[in-house]
């Protein structure tokens, strides 16, 4: 039964392709103009393909433009047809990894927006000698493709004609064995502003934006890894803090002794001197500014007992890597708040001479 | 080969960059694309000399930057290498096979990362 259903679907798809192609080729195609919500279209596309992608253990991702706050005017059924064709193609030729559909704003005026749609996959890719004819009718990368993967070889030709008839352009970049990116550009008149609720990502962004600046804190970042240095510096900048980087424990000790900091973010595993040793050395100093310095451990060893090891070494708290912005914000806020409260209470207890 | 990159991690870095007016994600990706092949080359050099402690430290460092950029599959292989070289008795064949597997995965993973983030500078590859 499954075989009959599959054969019937394949045959229907081939007939539809040929009918569509003959219409497109003879120019007897009408385009409609309706108002549509692009996010809703991408969600529908995801629903249409997620089962087949999941069965192949391929990640299927959709990323709409982040600042598209209005509907679009255009032939939504043709846009849907192009996207469906490209995603179906990617699904066919990708056996592991991902298929990602990204839409970005390229140009925008008061009345019109130009979007670029990209369907990227980690599939088999296209041999360089076949790229030039990939949009030609009845063409697949090689003749064995239609036997192995099926299809008429008309899908991409139809996409190309549709995009061109709508005044856009289409192309492909591919590396054999790495994957392909099919893209197309189209202009749309702007429709009404959207009234829908923000997407999850936007909500998360708004929530993380509600972080109050932590104030003019000067923070020493003891971290040897360049990627993590850049990332942590960016987070601290967002929190309104100033950061100074030390690349190992020896440098961190020297800077802590010779400059003034409110807090240290201490990577546990560093060359020359690790974070545990550097913390031990600071805690052993007679200067209370160093022995009482708030220190937050950063470690990529998310193993049981790691937190206890950091606390035993004299660190005040612990944030695991990869560093999460909210976790870091909360740890600094808690420690600085505590430290400020302690220093206020110390001042109150001091005799007023 | 099954390359997995977490697009949510990339989105979160993109948002962080936007909040401070910088192209943070692109800068991080370029830095990683330049550094990671060099670090893996050093790991291969240490393997040839049997310097497992050095491999352990470098695998840890590369794991850290890989996971910060959402590279799930590469990060987990580096964690395996870190664990395999952090024990008193070392299975040399396992370490060799992990290093070979990392070599096979690194360029396609970086290539995918560059494409997912639309980072143009591919000279590092």
Coordinates of C-alpha atoms in Angstrom, one line a residue:
Chain A
X1 CA 0.0 0.0 0.0
X2 CA 2.8 2.4 1.0
X3 CA 4.6 1.6 -2.3
X4 CA 1.4 2.3 -4.3
X5 CA 0.9 5.6 -2.4
X6 CA 4.6 6.6 -2.9
X7 CA 4.5 5.7 -6.6
X8 CA 1.3 7.7 -7.1
X9 CA 2.7 10.7 -5.3
X10 CA 5.9 10.6 -7.4
X11 CA 3.9 10.4 -10.6
X12 CA 1.7 13.2 -9.5
X13 CA 4.7 15.3 -8.6
X14 CA 6.3 14.7 -12.1
X15 CA 3.0 15.6 -13.8
X16 CA 2.7 18.8 -11.8
X17 CA 6.3 19.7 -12.6
X18 CA 5.7 19.2 -16.3
X19 CA 2.4 21.1 -16.3
X20 CA 3.9 24.0 -14.3
X21 CA 6.9 24.0 -16.6
X22 CA 4.8 24.2 -19.7
X23 CA 2.8 27.1 -18.2
X24 CA 6.0 28.9 -17.1
X25 CA 7.7 28.3 -20.4
X26 CA 4.8 29.6 -22.5
X27 CA 4.4 32.6 -20.3
X28 CA 0.8 31.7 -19.5
X29 CA 1.2 32.2 -15.8
X30 CA -0.7 34.7 -13.8
X31 CA 0.7 36.2 -10.7
X32 CA -1.6 37.3 -7.9
X33 CA -0.9 39.9 -5.3
X34 CA -2.1 39.3 -1.8
X35 CA -0.9 40.3 1.6
X36 CA 1.0 37.7 3.6
X37 CA 3.0 37.1 6.7
X38 CA 6.4 35.7 5.9
X39 CA 7.0 34.2 9.4
X40 CA 3.8 32.2 9.1
X41 CA 4.9 30.9 5.7
X42 CA 8.3 29.8 7.1
X43 CA 6.5 28.0 10.0
X44 CA 4.3 26.2 7.5
X45 CA 7.3 25.2 5.5
X46 CA 8.9 23.8 8.7
X47 CA 5.8 21.9 9.5
X48 CA 5.7 20.4 6.0
X49 CA 9.3 19.1 6.1
X50 CA 10.1 18.5 9.7
X51 CA 9.0 14.9 9.7
X52 CA 11.1 13.8 6.8
X53 CA 14.1 15.8 8.1
X54 CA 13.7 14.2 11.5
X55 CA 13.5 10.8 10.0
X56 CA 16.9 11.5 8.4
X57 CA 18.2 13.0 11.6
X58 CA 18.8 16.3 9.7
X59 CA 18.3 19.6 11.7
X60 CA 15.7 21.7 9.9
X61 CA 16.0 25.4 10.8
X62 CA 14.1 28.5 9.7
X63 CA 15.3 32.0 10.4
X64 CA 13.0 34.9 9.3
X65 CA 14.4 38.4 9.0
X66 CA 14.7 39.9 12.5
X67 CA 13.3 43.4 11.7
X68 CA 10.5 42.6 9.4
X69 CA 7.6 44.3 11.3
X70 CA 5.1 44.3 8.5
X71 CA 3.4 41.9 6.0
X72 CA 4.5 41.6 2.4
X73 CA 2.5 42.1 -0.8
X74 CA 3.0 39.5 -3.5
X75 CA 2.2 36.1 -4.9
X76 CA 2.5 34.0 -1.8
X77 CA 1.7 30.8 -3.6
X78 CA 4.7 31.3 -6.0
X79 CA 7.0 32.2 -3.2
X80 CA 5.8 29.1 -1.3
X81 CA 6.4 27.0 -4.5
X82 CA 10.0 28.2 -4.8
X83 CA 10.8 27.7 -1.2
X84 CA 9.2 24.2 -1.1
X85 CA 11.1 23.2 -4.2
X86 CA 14.4 24.3 -2.7
X87 CA 13.9 22.8 0.7
X88 CA 12.6 19.5 -0.9
X89 CA 15.8 19.5 -3.0
X90 CA 17.9 20.1 0.1
X91 CA 16.1 17.3 1.9
X92 CA 16.7 14.9 -0.9
X93 CA 20.4 15.5 -1.1
X94 CA 21.2 15.8 2.6
X95 CA 21.7 12.7 4.8
X96 CA 23.1 14.3 7.9
X97 CA 23.8 17.7 9.4
X98 CA 21.3 20.5 8.7
X99 CA 19.1 22.4 6.3
X100 CA 18.7 26.0 7.2
X101 CA 16.4 28.5 5.5
X102 CA 17.5 32.1 6.2
X103 CA 15.7 35.3 5.0
X104 CA 17.3 38.6 5.4
X105 CA 16.5 42.2 4.4
X106 CA 18.9 43.4 1.7
X107 CA 17.4 46.8 0.9
X108 CA 14.5 48.7 2.3
X109 CA 12.6 51.9 1.3
X110 CA 9.5 53.4 2.8
X111 CA 7.2 51.4 0.5
X112 CA 9.3 48.4 -0.6
X113 CA 11.7 45.8 0.8
X114 CA 14.2 43.5 -1.0
X115 CA 14.7 40.2 0.6
X116 CA 17.3 37.5 0.1
X117 CA 16.2 33.9 0.7
X118 CA 18.9 31.3 1.3
X119 CA 18.4 27.6 1.6
X120 CA 21.6 26.1 3.0
X121 CA 22.4 22.4 3.5
X122 CA 25.2 20.1 4.5
X123 CA 24.4 17.7 1.7
X124 CA 26.4 16.1 -1.1
X125 CA 27.0 19.4 -2.9
X126 CA 27.3 19.9 -6.6
X127 CA 30.3 19.1 -8.8
X128 CA 31.9 22.3 -10.2
X129 CA 31.3 21.1 -13.8
X130 CA 27.6 20.7 -13.1
X131 CA 26.9 24.1 -11.4
X132 CA 26.5 26.0 -14.7
X133 CA 23.7 23.8 -15.9
X134 CA 21.9 23.1 -12.6
X135 CA 19.0 25.5 -13.5
X136 CA 18.7 24.1 -17.1
X137 CA 15.6 22.1 -17.8
X138 CA 15.6 18.3 -17.2
X139 CA 19.0 18.7 -15.6
X140 CA 20.5 17.0 -12.5
X141 CA 24.1 17.0 -11.5
X142 CA 24.6 13.7 -13.3
X143 CA 22.4 11.1 -14.9
X144 CA 22.7 8.7 -12.0
X145 CA 20.9 11.3 -9.7
X146 CA 17.5 10.8 -11.2
X147 CA 17.8 7.1 -10.7
X148 CA 19.0 7.4 -7.1
X149 CA 17.0 10.5 -5.9
X150 CA 14.1 10.7 -8.4
X151 CA 12.6 13.8 -9.8
X152 CA 12.3 15.3 -13.3
X153 CA 15.1 17.8 -13.1
X154 CA 12.5 20.5 -13.7
X155 CA 12.1 21.9 -10.2
X156 CA 15.1 24.3 -10.2
X157 CA 14.2 25.4 -13.8
X158 CA 10.7 26.3 -12.6
X159 CA 12.2 28.1 -9.6
X160 CA 14.5 30.1 -11.9
X161 CA 11.7 31.1 -14.3
X162 CA 9.3 32.0 -11.4
X163 CA 11.9 34.2 -9.7
X164 CA 12.8 35.9 -13.0
X165 CA 9.2 36.5 -13.9
X166 CA 8.7 38.2 -10.5
X167 CA 11.7 40.5 -11.3
X168 CA 14.3 38.8 -9.1
X169 CA 17.4 36.7 -9.4
X170 CA 18.5 33.2 -8.3
X171 CA 21.8 31.5 -7.8
X172 CA 23.7 28.7 -6.1
X173 CA 27.0 28.3 -4.3
X174 CA 28.2 24.8 -3.6
X175 CA 31.2 22.7 -2.4
X176 CA 31.1 19.0 -3.3
X177 CA 30.9 16.9 -0.1
X178 CA 30.3 20.1 2.1
X179 CA 26.9 21.4 1.0
X180 CA 25.0 23.9 -1.1
X181 CA 23.4 27.3 -0.7
X182 CA 20.6 28.1 -3.1
X183 CA 19.5 31.8 -2.9
X184 CA 17.1 34.1 -4.5
X185 CA 16.3 37.8 -4.2
X186 CA 12.8 39.3 -4.6
X187 CA 11.3 42.8 -4.0
X188 CA 8.0 43.1 -2.2
X189 CA 5.8 46.1 -1.6
X190 CA 5.2 46.5 2.2
X191 CA 1.8 45.5 3.6
X192 CA 0.2 46.4 6.9
X193 CA 2.3 46.4 10.1
X194 CA 2.1 43.1 11.9
X195 CA -0.1 42.6 14.9
X196 CA 1.2 39.2 15.9
X197 CA 3.0 38.5 19.1
X198 CA 6.8 38.6 18.9
X199 CA 8.6 35.3 18.2
X200 CA 10.3 33.4 21.0
X201 CA 13.7 34.7 20.0
X202 CA 12.5 38.3 20.1
X203 CA 11.0 37.7 23.5
X204 CA 14.2 36.3 24.8
X205 CA 16.1 39.3 23.4
X206 CA 13.8 41.8 25.0
X207 CA 14.1 39.9 28.4
X208 CA 17.9 39.9 28.3
X209 CA 17.8 43.6 27.3
X210 CA 16.0 44.3 30.6
X211 CA 19.2 43.7 32.5
X212 CA 20.1 46.8 34.4
X213 CA 23.7 48.0 33.9
X214 CA 25.9 46.7 36.8
X215 CA 27.5 50.0 37.2
X216 CA 31.0 51.2 36.5
X217 CA 32.8 48.1 37.7
X218 CA 36.3 47.3 36.7
X219 CA 36.7 43.6 36.2
X220 CA 39.8 41.5 35.6
X221 CA 39.2 38.6 33.2
X222 CA 41.8 35.9 33.7
X223 CA 41.3 33.7 30.6
X224 CA 43.8 32.3 28.1
X225 CA 41.4 31.5 25.3
X226 CA 41.0 34.3 22.7
X227 CA 37.5 33.4 21.7
X228 CA 36.3 33.3 25.3
X229 CA 38.2 36.6 26.1
X230 CA 36.3 38.4 23.3
X231 CA 33.0 36.8 24.3
X232 CA 33.3 37.7 28.0
X233 CA 34.5 41.2 27.2
X234 CA 31.4 41.7 25.0
X235 CA 29.1 40.5 27.9
X236 CA 30.8 42.8 30.4
X237 CA 30.5 45.7 28.0
X238 CA 26.8 45.0 27.7
X239 CA 26.6 45.0 31.5
X240 CA 28.2 48.4 31.6
X241 CA 31.5 47.1 33.1
X242 CA 35.1 47.8 32.1
X243 CA 37.3 44.7 31.5
X244 CA 41.1 44.1 31.6
X245 CA 42.4 40.7 30.3
X246 CA 45.1 38.6 31.7
X247 CA 46.2 35.5 29.7
X248 CA 47.4 33.4 32.6
X249 CA 47.6 33.2 36.4
X250 CA 50.9 35.0 36.7
X251 CA 49.6 38.0 34.7
X252 CA 46.4 38.0 36.7
X253 CA 48.3 38.1 40.0
X254 CA 50.5 40.9 38.8
X255 CA 47.5 43.0 37.5
X256 CA 45.5 42.3 40.7
X257 CA 48.4 43.6 42.8
X258 CA 49.2 46.6 40.7
X259 CA 45.8 47.8 39.5
X260 CA 42.4 48.3 41.1
X261 CA 39.6 45.8 40.3
X262 CA 36.2 45.2 41.8
X263 CA 36.1 41.5 40.8
X264 CA 38.0 38.8 39.0
X265 CA 36.6 36.3 36.6
X266 CA 39.1 33.4 36.9
X267 CA 39.5 30.6 34.3
X268 CA 40.5 27.5 36.2
X269 CA 42.7 26.0 33.6
X270 CA 45.4 28.3 32.3
X271 CA 49.0 28.0 31.3
X272 CA 51.9 29.2 33.5
X273 CA 49.7 29.3 36.6
X274 CA 46.1 28.0 36.8
X275 CA 43.2 29.7 38.4
X276 CA 43.2 27.6 41.6
X277 CA 46.8 28.5 42.3
X278 CA 46.4 32.2 41.4
X279 CA 43.3 32.3 43.8
X280 CA 45.3 30.6 46.5
X281 CA 48.1 33.2 46.1
X282 CA 45.6 36.1 46.3
X283 CA 43.9 34.7 49.4
X284 CA 47.3 34.4 51.1
X285 CA 48.1 38.1 50.7
X286 CA 48.1 40.4 53.8
X287 CA 46.3 43.2 51.8
X288 CA 42.6 42.7 52.4
X289 CA 41.9 44.3 49.0
X290 CA 43.5 41.1 47.5
X291 CA 42.6 38.5 50.1
X292 CA 38.9 39.5 50.1
X293 CA 38.7 40.2 46.3
X294 CA 35.4 38.7 44.9
X295 CA 36.5 35.9 42.5
X296 CA 34.1 34.0 40.1
X297 CA 35.5 30.8 38.7
X298 CA 35.0 30.0 35.0
X299 CA 35.5 26.4 34.1
X300 CA 34.6 24.1 31.1
X301 CA 34.8 21.0 33.3
X302 CA 31.1 20.7 34.1
X303 CA 31.8 17.7 36.4
X304 CA 30.4 16.9 39.8
X305 CA 32.6 18.3 42.6
X306 CA 34.0 21.1 40.4
X307 CA 32.1 23.8 42.2
X308 CA 33.4 22.4 45.6
X309 CA 36.9 22.4 44.2
X310 CA 36.6 26.1 43.2
X311 CA 35.1 27.1 46.6
X312 CA 37.8 25.1 48.4
X313 CA 40.5 27.0 46.4
X314 CA 39.0 30.3 47.8
X315 CA 36.8 31.4 44.9
X316 CA 33.4 32.9 45.8
X317 CA 31.2 31.5 43.0
X318 CA 31.3 29.4 39.8
X319 CA 30.0 29.9 36.3
X320 CA 30.4 27.0 33.8
X321 CA 31.5 27.3 30.2
X322 CA 30.3 28.0 27.6
X323 CA 29.5 31.1 29.6
X324 CA 25.8 32.0 29.6
X325 CA 25.2 35.7 29.7
X326 CA 22.4 35.6 32.2
X327 CA 24.3 33.2 34.5
X328 CA 27.3 35.6 34.4
X329 CA 25.2 38.6 35.0
X330 CA 23.5 37.0 38.0
X331 CA 26.7 35.8 39.6
X332 CA 28.4 39.2 39.3
X333 CA 25.2 41.0 40.6
X334 CA 24.9 38.6 43.6
X335 CA 28.6 38.9 44.5
X336 CA 28.9 42.7 44.0
X337 CA 25.6 43.3 45.8
X338 CA 26.8 41.1 48.7
X339 CA 30.2 42.8 48.7
X340 CA 28.7 46.2 48.7
X341 CA 26.3 45.3 51.5
X342 CA 29.2 44.0 53.6
X343 CA 31.2 47.1 53.0
X344 CA 28.2 49.3 53.9
X345 CA 27.6 47.3 57.1
X346 CA 31.3 47.5 58.0
X347 CA 31.2 51.3 57.6
X348 CA 28.1 51.5 59.9
X349 CA 29.9 49.4 62.5
X350 CA 33.0 51.6 62.4
X351 CA 33.1 54.1 65.3
X352 CA 32.3 57.6 64.0
X353 CA 35.3 59.5 65.3
Chain B
X1 CA 30.6 12.6 9.5
X2 CA 27.7 14.3 11.3
X3 CA 28.4 18.0 11.9
X4 CA 26.2 19.7 14.4
X5 CA 26.2 23.4 15.1
X6 CA 23.7 24.9 17.4
X7 CA 22.1 27.8 15.6
X8 CA 20.6 29.1 18.9
X9 CA 24.1 29.7 20.3
X10 CA 24.9 31.7 17.1
X11 CA 21.7 33.7 17.4
X12 CA 22.5 34.5 21.0
X13 CA 26.0 35.8 20.0
X14 CA 24.5 37.8 17.1
X15 CA 22.1 39.4 19.6
X16 CA 24.8 40.1 22.1
X17 CA 26.9 41.8 19.4
X18 CA 24.0 43.9 18.2
X19 CA 23.3 45.1 21.8
X20 CA 26.8 46.6 21.9
X21 CA 26.9 47.7 18.3
X22 CA 29.5 45.2 17.1
X23 CA 29.7 42.4 14.6
X24 CA 30.8 40.1 17.5
X25 CA 29.7 36.8 15.9
X26 CA 31.6 37.5 12.7
X27 CA 34.7 38.5 14.6
X28 CA 34.5 35.5 16.8
X29 CA 34.0 33.2 13.8
X30 CA 37.0 34.7 12.0
X31 CA 39.2 34.4 15.1
X32 CA 38.1 30.8 15.5
X33 CA 38.7 30.0 11.8
X34 CA 42.2 31.3 12.1
X35 CA 43.1 29.8 15.5
X36 CA 41.5 26.4 15.5
X37 CA 43.5 24.9 12.5
X38 CA 46.7 26.1 14.2
X39 CA 45.8 24.5 17.5
X40 CA 44.9 21.2 15.8
X41 CA 48.3 21.4 14.0
X42 CA 50.0 21.8 17.4
X43 CA 48.0 18.8 18.8
X44 CA 49.2 16.7 15.8
X45 CA 52.8 17.8 16.6
X46 CA 52.5 16.8 20.2
X47 CA 51.0 13.4 19.2
X48 CA 54.0 12.7 17.0
X49 CA 56.2 13.4 20.1
X50 CA 54.0 11.5 22.5
X51 CA 53.3 14.7 24.5
X52 CA 49.9 13.8 25.9
X53 CA 49.8 16.4 28.7
X54 CA 50.1 19.1 26.0
X55 CA 47.4 17.4 23.9
X56 CA 45.2 17.4 27.0
X57 CA 45.6 21.1 27.6
X58 CA 45.1 22.1 24.0
X59 CA 42.1 19.8 23.5
X60 CA 40.6 21.5 26.6
X61 CA 41.2 25.0 25.2
X62 CA 39.8 24.2 21.7
X63 CA 36.8 22.4 23.3
X64 CA 36.1 25.6 25.2
X65 CA 36.1 27.9 22.2
X66 CA 34.3 25.3 20.0
X67 CA 31.4 25.0 22.5
X68 CA 31.2 28.8 22.9
X69 CA 30.5 29.0 19.2
X70 CA 27.8 26.2 19.3
X71 CA 30.0 23.5 17.7
X72 CA 28.4 20.6 19.4
X73 CA 29.9 17.7 17.5
X74 CA 33.4 19.0 17.4
X75 CA 33.2 20.0 21.1
X76 CA 32.2 16.5 22.1
X77 CA 35.1 14.9 20.1
X78 CA 37.5 17.4 21.8
X79 CA 36.0 16.5 25.2
X80 CA 36.7 12.8 24.4
X81 CA 40.3 13.7 23.4
X82 CA 40.7 15.7 26.6
X83 CA 39.5 12.8 28.7
X84 CA 41.5 10.2 26.8
X85 CA 44.8 12.2 27.4
X86 CA 44.0 13.1 31.0
X87 CA 44.3 9.6 32.4
X88 CA 47.3 7.8 33.9
X89 CA 47.3 5.1 31.3
X90 CA 46.8 6.3 27.8
X91 CA 45.3 4.4 24.9
X92 CA 47.5 5.7 22.1
X93 CA 45.5 4.2 19.3
X94 CA 42.3 5.8 20.6
X95 CA 44.1 9.2 20.9
X96 CA 45.4 8.8 17.3
X97 CA 42.0 7.9 15.9
X98 CA 40.4 10.9 17.7
X99 CA 43.0 13.3 16.3
X100 CA 42.5 11.9 12.8
X101 CA 38.8 12.3 13.2
X102 CA 39.1 15.9 14.4
X103 CA 41.3 16.6 11.4
X104 CA 38.6 15.2 9.0
X105 CA 35.9 17.2 10.8
X106 CA 37.5 20.6 11.4
X107 CA 37.6 22.1 7.8
X108 CA 33.9 21.1 7.0
X109 CA 32.8 22.4 10.4
X110 CA 34.5 25.7 9.9
X111 CA 33.2 25.9 6.4
X112 CA 29.6 25.3 7.7
X113 CA 30.1 27.8 10.5
X114 CA 31.2 30.5 8.0
X115 CA 28.2 29.8 5.8
X116 CA 25.8 29.8 8.8
X117 CA 27.1 33.1 9.9
X118 CA 27.6 34.6 6.5
X119 CA 31.2 35.4 7.3
X120 CA 33.1 36.2 4.1
X121 CA 36.7 35.8 5.2
X122 CA 37.4 32.2 4.2
X123 CA 41.1 32.7 3.6
X124 CA 41.9 30.9 6.8
X125 CA 40.7 27.7 5.2

